[in-house]
mmCIF file of C-alpha atoms and ligand atoms in Angstrom:
data_model
loop_
_atom_site.group_PDB
_atom_site.id
_atom_site.type_symbol
_atom_site.label_atom_id
_atom_site.label_comp_id
_atom_site.label_asym_id
_atom_site.label_seq_id
_atom_site.Cartn_x
_atom_site.Cartn_y
_atom_site.Cartn_z
ATOM 1 C CA MET A 1 95.326 99.580 164.781
ATOM 2 C CA PHE A 2 97.323 101.871 162.350
ATOM 3 C CA SER A 3 100.566 101.107 164.148
ATOM 4 C CA THR A 4 100.318 97.644 163.108
ATOM 5 C CA LEU A 5 100.058 97.904 159.508
ATOM 6 C CA THR A 6 103.019 97.496 157.366
ATOM 7 C CA SER A 7 103.770 98.541 153.809
ATOM 8 C CA VAL A 8 104.100 95.477 151.311
ATOM 9 C CA SER A 9 104.771 97.473 148.098
ATOM 10 C CA GLU A 10 107.674 96.720 145.818
ATOM 11 C CA ALA A 11 109.316 98.590 143.155
ATOM 12 C CA PHE A 12 107.349 98.977 140.023
ATOM 13 C CA ASP A 13 108.996 97.642 136.722
ATOM 14 C CA PRO A 14 106.780 98.530 133.644
ATOM 15 C CA ASN A 15 108.643 95.918 131.508
ATOM 16 C CA GLY A 16 105.948 93.244 130.954
ATOM 17 C CA ALA A 17 103.511 94.648 133.234
ATOM 18 C CA ARG A 18 99.935 94.355 131.913
ATOM 19 C CA VAL A 19 98.579 97.724 132.248
ATOM 20 C CA LEU A 20 94.804 98.711 131.441
ATOM 21 C CA VAL A 21 94.474 102.739 130.549
ATOM 22 C CA THR A 22 91.048 104.055 130.506
ATOM 23 C CA GLY A 23 90.718 107.227 128.311
ATOM 24 C CA ALA A 24 93.560 106.467 126.396
ATOM 25 C CA SER A 25 92.544 108.015 123.127
ATOM 26 C CA SER A 26 93.741 111.519 124.086
ATOM 27 C CA GLY A 27 95.660 113.553 126.520
ATOM 28 C CA ILE A 28 97.072 112.160 129.697
ATOM 29 C CA GLY A 29 95.925 108.767 128.885
ATOM 30 C CA ALA A 30 97.145 108.425 125.442
ATOM 31 C CA ALA A 31 100.574 109.951 126.494
ATOM 32 C CA LEU A 32 100.850 107.520 129.562
ATOM 33 C CA ALA A 33 99.831 104.486 127.566
ATOM 34 C CA GLU A 34 102.422 105.376 124.988
ATOM 35 C CA ALA A 35 105.212 106.037 127.716
ATOM 36 C CA LEU A 36 104.362 102.666 129.476
ATOM 37 C CA ALA A 37 104.629 100.659 126.014
ATOM 38 C CA GLU A 38 107.775 102.183 125.460
ATOM 39 C CA ARG A 39 109.119 100.874 128.448
ATOM 40 C CA GLY A 40 107.811 97.343 127.776
ATOM 41 C CA ALA A 41 104.361 97.300 129.213
ATOM 42 C CA VAL A 42 101.748 95.503 127.476
ATOM 43 C CA VAL A 43 99.110 98.214 127.323
ATOM 44 C CA GLY A 44 95.254 97.880 127.178
ATOM 45 C CA LEU A 45 93.526 101.037 125.744
ATOM 46 C CA VAL A 46 89.920 101.767 126.403
ATOM 47 C CA ALA A 47 87.852 104.868 125.265
ATOM 48 C CA ARG A 48 85.012 105.869 122.854
ATOM 49 C CA ARG A 49 86.704 107.236 119.594
ATOM 50 C CA ALA A 50 87.859 104.152 117.762
ATOM 51 C CA ASP A 51 89.950 106.163 115.167
ATOM 52 C CA ARG A 52 91.840 108.195 117.892
ATOM 53 C CA LEU A 53 92.141 105.143 120.203
ATOM 54 C CA SER A 54 93.534 102.982 117.287
ATOM 55 C CA ALA A 55 96.207 105.617 116.322
ATOM 56 C CA VAL A 56 97.455 105.207 120.024
ATOM 57 C CA LEU A 57 97.288 101.540 119.761
ATOM 58 C CA ASP A 58 99.589 101.642 116.414
ATOM 59 C CA ARG A 59 102.043 103.768 118.337
ATOM 60 C CA CYS A 60 102.143 101.439 121.405
ATOM 61 C CA ARG A 61 102.311 98.174 119.143
ATOM 62 C CA ALA A 62 105.598 99.745 117.847
ATOM 63 C CA HIS A 63 107.022 98.815 121.216
ATOM 64 C CA VAL A 64 104.935 96.089 122.239
ATOM 65 C CA ASP A 65 103.171 93.866 119.801
ATOM 66 C CA GLY A 66 100.450 92.471 122.709
ATOM 67 C CA CYS A 67 99.000 95.793 123.179
ATOM 68 C CA ARG A 68 95.242 95.836 122.869
ATOM 69 C CA MET A 69 92.453 98.342 122.466
ATOM 70 C CA TRP A 70 88.591 98.387 123.548
ATOM 71 C CA VAL A 71 86.075 100.754 122.226
ATOM 72 C CA ALA A 72 83.613 101.202 125.348
ATOM 73 C CA ASP A 73 81.585 104.067 126.588
ATOM 74 C CA LEU A 74 82.336 103.850 130.379
ATOM 75 C CA VAL A 75 79.250 105.520 131.294
ATOM 76 C CA ASP A 76 77.376 102.217 130.619
ATOM 77 C CA PRO A 77 77.950 99.755 133.481
ATOM 78 C CA VAL A 78 77.472 96.801 130.936
ATOM 79 C CA GLN A 79 80.224 97.946 128.835
ATOM 80 C CA VAL A 80 82.445 98.588 131.782
ATOM 81 C CA ASP A 81 82.086 94.846 132.713
ATOM 82 C CA ARG A 82 82.746 93.800 129.500
ATOM 83 C CA VAL A 83 85.939 95.759 129.209
ATOM 84 C CA ALA A 84 87.129 94.018 132.627
ATOM 85 C CA THR A 85 86.117 90.646 131.139
ATOM 86 C CA ALA A 86 88.052 91.333 127.937
ATOM 87 C CA ALA A 87 91.192 92.789 129.887
ATOM 88 C CA LEU A 88 91.379 89.968 131.863
ATOM 89 C CA ASP A 89 90.929 87.452 129.082
ATOM 90 C CA GLU A 90 92.862 89.041 126.362
ATOM 91 C CA LEU A 91 95.709 90.452 128.630
ATOM 92 C CA GLY A 92 95.958 87.451 130.630
ATOM 93 C CA GLY A 93 95.375 89.532 133.722
ATOM 94 C CA VAL A 94 95.735 93.165 134.788
ATOM 95 C CA ASP A 95 98.595 94.227 136.939
ATOM 96 C CA VAL A 96 97.812 98.067 136.713
ATOM 97 C CA LEU A 97 94.699 99.657 136.441
ATOM 98 C CA VAL A 98 94.987 103.230 135.292
ATOM 99 C CA ASN A 99 91.399 104.976 136.136
ATOM 100 C CA ASN A 100 92.000 107.869 133.972
ATOM 101 C CA ALA A 101 88.784 108.368 131.767
ATOM 102 C CA GLY A 102 86.979 111.461 132.693
ATOM 103 C CA MET A 103 84.843 114.490 131.791
ATOM 104 C CA PRO A 104 84.925 117.952 132.882
ATOM 105 C CA LYS A 105 81.957 120.110 134.125
ATOM 106 C CA ARG A 106 82.818 123.697 134.288
ATOM 107 C CA ARG A 107 79.203 124.988 135.295
ATOM 108 C CA ASP A 108 78.117 127.307 138.100
ATOM 109 C CA VAL A 109 76.264 125.484 140.951
ATOM 110 C CA GLN A 110 73.089 127.836 140.185
ATOM 111 C CA ALA A 111 73.178 126.404 136.609
ATOM 112 C CA LEU A 112 73.535 122.740 137.610
ATOM 113 C CA ASP A 113 70.634 120.172 137.731
ATOM 114 C CA VAL A 114 70.850 116.824 138.922
ATOM 115 C CA GLU A 115 71.345 115.014 135.783
ATOM 116 C CA ALA A 116 74.180 116.859 134.982
ATOM 117 C CA VAL A 117 75.845 116.147 138.222
ATOM 118 C CA GLU A 118 74.860 112.295 138.029
ATOM 119 C CA ALA A 119 76.527 111.886 134.541
ATOM 120 C CA VAL A 120 79.703 113.633 135.978
ATOM 121 C CA MET A 121 79.520 111.038 139.022
ATOM 122 C CA ARG A 122 78.916 107.948 136.627
ATOM 123 C CA LEU A 123 81.887 108.450 134.479
ATOM 124 C CA ASN A 124 84.396 110.016 137.209
ATOM 125 C CA TYR A 125 83.573 108.253 140.152
ATOM 126 C CA LEU A 126 81.033 105.074 139.532
ATOM 127 C CA SER A 127 82.740 103.565 136.441
ATOM 128 C CA PRO A 128 86.479 103.655 137.874
ATOM 129 C CA VAL A 129 84.951 102.087 141.116
ATOM 130 C CA GLN A 130 83.252 99.183 139.120
ATOM 131 C CA LEU A 131 86.189 98.546 137.066
ATOM 132 C CA THR A 132 88.280 98.464 140.325
ATOM 133 C CA LEU A 133 85.956 96.033 142.127
ATOM 134 C CA ALA A 134 85.880 93.913 138.885
ATOM 135 C CA LEU A 135 89.541 93.668 138.639
ATOM 136 C CA LEU A 136 90.352 93.642 142.362
ATOM 137 C CA PRO A 137 89.952 89.962 143.295
ATOM 138 C CA HIS A 138 92.340 89.025 140.693
ATOM 139 C CA MET A 139 95.188 91.232 142.113
ATOM 140 C CA VAL A 140 94.481 90.229 145.555
ATOM 141 C CA GLU A 141 94.722 86.411 144.484
ATOM 142 C CA ARG A 142 98.019 87.333 142.902
ATOM 143 C CA GLY A 143 99.156 89.119 145.786
ATOM 144 C CA ARG A 144 100.121 92.479 143.835
ATOM 145 C CA GLY A 145 98.858 94.993 141.606
ATOM 146 C CA VAL A 146 98.319 98.726 141.456
ATOM 147 C CA ILE A 147 95.233 100.993 140.942
ATOM 148 C CA VAL A 148 95.934 104.144 139.810
ATOM 149 C CA ASN A 149 93.172 106.854 140.204
ATOM 150 C CA MET A 150 93.425 110.081 137.998
ATOM 151 C CA ALA A 151 91.839 112.488 140.441
ATOM 152 C CA SER A 152 92.453 116.275 140.292
ATOM 153 C CA VAL A 153 93.612 119.223 142.554
ATOM 154 C CA ALA A 154 90.052 120.029 142.115
ATOM 155 C CA ALA A 155 89.228 117.255 144.438
ATOM 156 C CA LEU A 156 90.925 119.254 147.252
ATOM 157 C CA LEU A 157 90.810 123.032 146.205
ATOM 158 C CA SER A 158 86.916 123.509 145.583
ATOM 159 C CA SER A 159 87.929 125.140 142.360
ATOM 160 C CA PRO A 160 84.941 127.624 141.452
ATOM 161 C CA GLY A 161 82.441 126.797 139.061
ATOM 162 C CA GLU A 162 83.209 123.090 139.074
ATOM 163 C CA ALA A 163 81.402 121.655 142.165
ATOM 164 C CA ALA A 164 80.169 118.690 140.281
ATOM 165 C CA TYR A 165 83.438 117.827 139.025
ATOM 166 C CA ASP A 166 85.296 118.783 142.163
ATOM 167 C CA ALA A 167 82.741 116.335 144.079
ATOM 168 C CA SER A 168 83.401 113.455 141.441
ATOM 169 C CA LYS A 169 87.189 113.676 141.920
ATOM 170 C CA ALA A 170 86.889 114.060 145.820
ATOM 171 C CA ALA A 171 84.744 110.803 145.713
ATOM 172 C CA LEU A 172 87.581 108.991 143.381
ATOM 173 C CA SER A 173 90.484 110.114 145.558
ATOM 174 C CA THR A 174 88.855 109.375 148.900
ATOM 175 C CA PHE A 175 87.555 105.970 147.708
ATOM 176 C CA GLY A 176 91.266 105.234 146.784
ATOM 177 C CA GLU A 177 92.736 106.327 150.031
ATOM 178 C CA ALA A 178 90.206 104.218 152.120
ATOM 179 C CA MET A 179 90.601 101.231 149.698
ATOM 180 C CA ALA A 180 94.545 101.429 150.104
ATOM 181 C CA LEU A 181 93.997 100.943 153.691
ATOM 182 C CA ASP A 182 91.640 97.962 153.190
ATOM 183 C CA LEU A 183 94.288 96.534 150.977
ATOM 184 C CA TRP A 184 97.483 97.422 152.865
ATOM 185 C CA GLU A 185 98.362 93.897 153.350
ATOM 186 C CA THR A 186 97.375 92.424 150.346
ATOM 187 C CA GLY A 187 100.069 93.486 148.188
ATOM 188 C CA VAL A 188 97.790 95.703 146.142
ATOM 189 C CA ARG A 189 98.529 99.450 146.281
ATOM 190 C CA VAL A 190 96.843 102.595 145.267
ATOM 191 C CA LEU A 191 97.988 105.770 143.646
ATOM 192 C CA ASN A 192 95.947 108.924 143.744
ATOM 193 C CA VAL A 193 97.061 111.386 141.094
ATOM 194 C CA TYR A 194 96.371 115.042 141.346
ATOM 195 C CA PRO A 195 96.994 116.994 138.144
ATOM 196 C CA GLY A 196 96.650 120.776 138.281
ATOM 197 C CA LEU A 197 95.854 122.271 134.911
ATOM 198 C CA ILE A 198 96.954 120.250 131.725
ATOM 199 C CA ALA A 199 96.955 121.179 128.474
ATOM 200 C CA THR A 200 94.570 118.646 126.917
ATOM 201 C CA GLU A 201 91.112 118.568 125.052
ATOM 202 C CA LEU A 202 89.522 118.548 128.446
ATOM 203 C CA LEU A 203 89.792 122.328 128.862
ATOM 204 C CA ASP A 204 87.666 122.997 125.751
ATOM 205 C CA GLN A 205 85.061 120.173 125.978
ATOM 206 C CA PRO A 206 81.400 121.399 124.550
ATOM 207 C CA GLY A 207 78.862 121.714 127.448
ATOM 208 C CA ASN A 208 81.203 123.700 129.647
ATOM 209 C CA ASP A 209 81.732 127.371 130.532
ATOM 210 C CA PRO A 210 84.743 128.541 129.031
ATOM 211 C CA LEU A 211 88.111 128.004 131.051
ATOM 212 C CA ASP A 212 88.891 131.231 133.001
ATOM 213 C CA THR A 213 92.135 130.966 135.004
ATOM 214 C CA ASP A 214 95.462 132.889 135.327
ATOM 215 C CA ILE A 215 97.180 129.418 135.710
ATOM 216 C CA GLU A 216 99.410 128.308 133.014
ATOM 217 C CA ALA A 217 98.363 124.716 131.666
ATOM 218 C CA VAL A 218 101.466 122.128 131.515
ATOM 219 C CA PRO A 219 101.565 119.369 128.816
ATOM 220 C CA PRO A 220 100.412 116.054 129.609
ATOM 221 C CA GLY A 221 104.068 114.795 129.387
ATOM 222 C CA ASP A 222 104.748 116.344 133.053
ATOM 223 C CA VAL A 223 101.935 114.283 134.696
ATOM 224 C CA VAL A 224 103.262 110.934 132.774
ATOM 225 C CA ALA A 225 106.698 111.472 134.282
ATOM 226 C CA ALA A 226 104.939 112.289 137.610
ATOM 227 C CA VAL A 227 102.899 109.043 137.575
ATOM 228 C CA LEU A 228 105.962 106.853 136.305
ATOM 229 C CA GLY A 229 108.018 108.286 139.135
ATOM 230 C CA ALA A 230 105.299 107.804 141.741
ATOM 231 C CA LEU A 231 104.948 104.154 140.610
ATOM 232 C CA GLU A 232 108.637 103.430 140.747
ATOM 233 C CA ARG A 233 108.699 104.901 144.422
ATOM 234 C CA GLY A 234 105.607 102.951 145.669
ATOM 235 C CA ALA A 235 103.970 106.346 146.463
ATOM 236 C CA ALA A 236 100.245 106.761 147.442
ATOM 237 C CA GLU A 237 100.035 110.269 145.803
ATOM 238 C CA VAL A 238 101.521 112.474 143.619
ATOM 239 C CA PHE A 239 100.656 116.231 142.627
ATOM 240 C CA GLU A 240 101.500 117.708 139.314
ATOM 241 C CA PRO A 241 102.680 120.822 139.445
ATOM 242 C CA THR A 242 103.753 119.891 142.862
ATOM 243 C CA TRP A 243 103.391 123.354 144.124
ATOM 244 C CA PHE A 244 99.598 122.521 144.230
ATOM 245 C CA LYS A 245 100.084 120.388 147.456
ATOM 246 C CA ASP A 246 101.368 123.232 149.383
ATOM 247 C CA ILE A 247 97.924 125.011 148.415
ATOM 248 C CA ALA A 248 96.054 121.860 149.399
ATOM 249 C CA VAL A 249 97.588 121.746 152.749
ATOM 250 C CA ALA A 250 97.158 125.364 153.419
ATOM 251 C CA LYS A 251 93.540 124.905 152.626
ATOM 252 C CA ALA A 252 93.032 121.956 155.002
ATOM 253 C CA GLY A 253 94.473 124.076 157.762
ATOM 254 C CA ASP A 254 92.096 126.729 157.529
ATOM 255 C CA VAL A 255 89.292 126.278 155.064
ATOM 256 C CA GLU A 256 87.504 129.212 156.044
ATOM 257 C CA ALA A 257 90.459 131.509 155.519
ATOM 258 C CA PHE A 258 90.847 129.665 152.080
ATOM 259 C CA LEU A 259 87.154 130.232 151.071
ATOM 260 C CA ARG A 260 87.371 133.761 152.240
ATOM 261 C CA GLY A 261 90.705 134.571 150.424
ATOM 262 C CA ALA A 262 89.542 132.658 147.191
ATOM 263 C CA ALA A 263 86.072 134.544 146.844
ATOM 264 C CA ALA A 264 88.137 137.898 147.348
ATOM 265 C CA TYR A 265 90.536 137.205 144.644
ATOM 266 C CA LEU A 266 87.435 136.296 142.358
ATOM 267 C CA ARG A 267 85.729 139.280 143.246
ATOM 268 C CA ASP A 268 88.709 141.612 142.726
ATOM 269 C CA ARG A 269 89.497 140.086 139.508
ATOM 270 C CA GLY A 270 86.056 140.744 138.303
HETATM 271 N N1 NAP B 301 93.223 118.546 131.853
HETATM 272 C C1 NAP B 301 93.302 118.607 133.102
HETATM 273 O O1 NAP B 301 93.764 120.048 133.156
HETATM 274 C C2 NAP B 301 93.184 117.781 134.208
HETATM 275 C C3 NAP B 301 93.388 118.235 135.439
HETATM 276 C C4 NAP B 301 93.119 117.142 136.368
HETATM 277 C C5 NAP B 301 92.548 116.069 136.034
HETATM 278 N N2 NAP B 301 92.403 115.631 134.962
HETATM 279 C C6 NAP B 301 91.824 114.340 134.564
HETATM 280 O O2 NAP B 301 92.841 113.630 133.717
HETATM 281 C C7 NAP B 301 91.897 112.659 133.063
HETATM 282 C C8 NAP B 301 92.252 112.638 131.742
HETATM 283 O O3 NAP B 301 91.853 113.841 131.165
HETATM 284 P P1 NAP B 301 92.556 114.716 129.964
HETATM 285 O O4 NAP B 301 93.076 116.024 130.617
HETATM 286 O O5 NAP B 301 93.735 113.904 129.236
HETATM 287 O O6 NAP B 301 91.484 115.052 129.111
HETATM 288 P P2 NAP B 301 91.153 114.355 127.499
HETATM 289 O O7 NAP B 301 92.052 114.341 126.414
HETATM 290 O O8 NAP B 301 89.754 114.956 127.204
HETATM 291 O O9 NAP B 301 90.850 112.761 128.083
HETATM 292 C C9 NAP B 301 89.561 112.114 128.428
HETATM 293 C C10 NAP B 301 89.804 110.727 127.966
HETATM 294 O O10 NAP B 301 88.639 110.128 128.488
HETATM 295 C C11 NAP B 301 87.827 109.467 127.813
HETATM 296 N N3 NAP B 301 86.573 109.627 127.656
HETATM 297 C C12 NAP B 301 85.671 110.539 128.106
HETATM 298 N N4 NAP B 301 84.239 110.069 128.183
HETATM 299 C C13 NAP B 301 84.370 108.543 128.131
HETATM 300 C C14 NAP B 301 83.323 107.654 128.117
HETATM 301 N N5 NAP B 301 82.041 107.973 128.443
HETATM 302 N N6 NAP B 301 83.633 106.391 128.039
HETATM 303 C C15 NAP B 301 84.972 106.159 127.904
HETATM 304 N N7 NAP B 301 86.124 107.116 127.796
HETATM 305 C C16 NAP B 301 85.732 108.398 127.788
HETATM 306 C C17 NAP B 301 88.175 110.301 126.303
HETATM 307 O O11 NAP B 301 88.121 109.227 125.297
HETATM 308 P P3 NAP B 301 86.822 109.164 124.221
HETATM 309 O O12 NAP B 301 86.200 110.790 124.023
HETATM 310 O O13 NAP B 301 87.509 108.754 122.819
HETATM 311 O O14 NAP B 301 86.021 108.366 124.716
HETATM 312 C C18 NAP B 301 89.763 110.508 126.667
HETATM 313 O O15 NAP B 301 90.535 109.635 126.019
HETATM 314 C C19 NAP B 301 90.577 113.075 133.514
HETATM 315 O O16 NAP B 301 90.086 112.068 134.476
HETATM 316 C C20 NAP B 301 90.502 114.274 133.973
HETATM 317 O O17 NAP B 301 89.481 114.712 134.895
HETATM 318 C C21 NAP B 301 92.526 116.332 133.583
#
């Protein structure tokens, strides 16, 4: 069956593309929205903080007047539906959906309760899925579109103290891969993005254990460059920094060895 599938992707041109970016009030989403507007995209911005979103909108509108924003809490399914309808109406359609809004959950599994896990799943997994399903028929009807999922290397590397977050990102990226196959012949593509450690407000949100890592955080602009390049190439996935892919491949080759090695590293580090 798989040998009969053929890719129908074409090069992505941001100029004039209508792009909906969730979580656009700060960090990766804000930087990506601005970079896309700078390249001529009509960008729709979504997040909860109106003041921060409005500042990003001003910067986008300096490039493209038709950019818009919608203040919404994407944990609420009613608000997710409203965003989808408003984006279709006011942008006249969505060519690229960037499922970027997300929350961290740095908490040891022994301190987790199911409510915390559900809250993470709702924002990081269910809300992007709901938005995707709402916009997908319009993309399929036009025979083109891109869905960008801001996953995380945490989805593949079982980062310690983050079971709830890791699982939400694994769900998002797995949904994206499976969806890519379902959509292979439709002209709609999926890009899964796997950022490593990125210097944003996500690293010091309240309700999380303090960040405890030797890895140096890279600026959000590195992820933006990686996403723009991947869109242009029609890639199905992109890692930033790229060396995380080597670790993901090594882990997939021997999960037990990876877990033993990671546990020993954590024990020795104290
Ligand atoms: N930073 C990293 O190391 C890293 C690594 C891998 C993946 N990622 C992923 O990258 C994405 C962007 O995160 P970031 O690092 O750029 O952090 P960030 O600056 O904290 O951005 C998170 C964005 O999500 C929005 N958001 C949070 N809760 C929301 C809600 N309930 N409804 C609507 N919007 C909401 C926030 O806006 P409001 O607060 O205004 O709503 C903000 O715009 C996330 O999905 C994150 O998991 C980050």
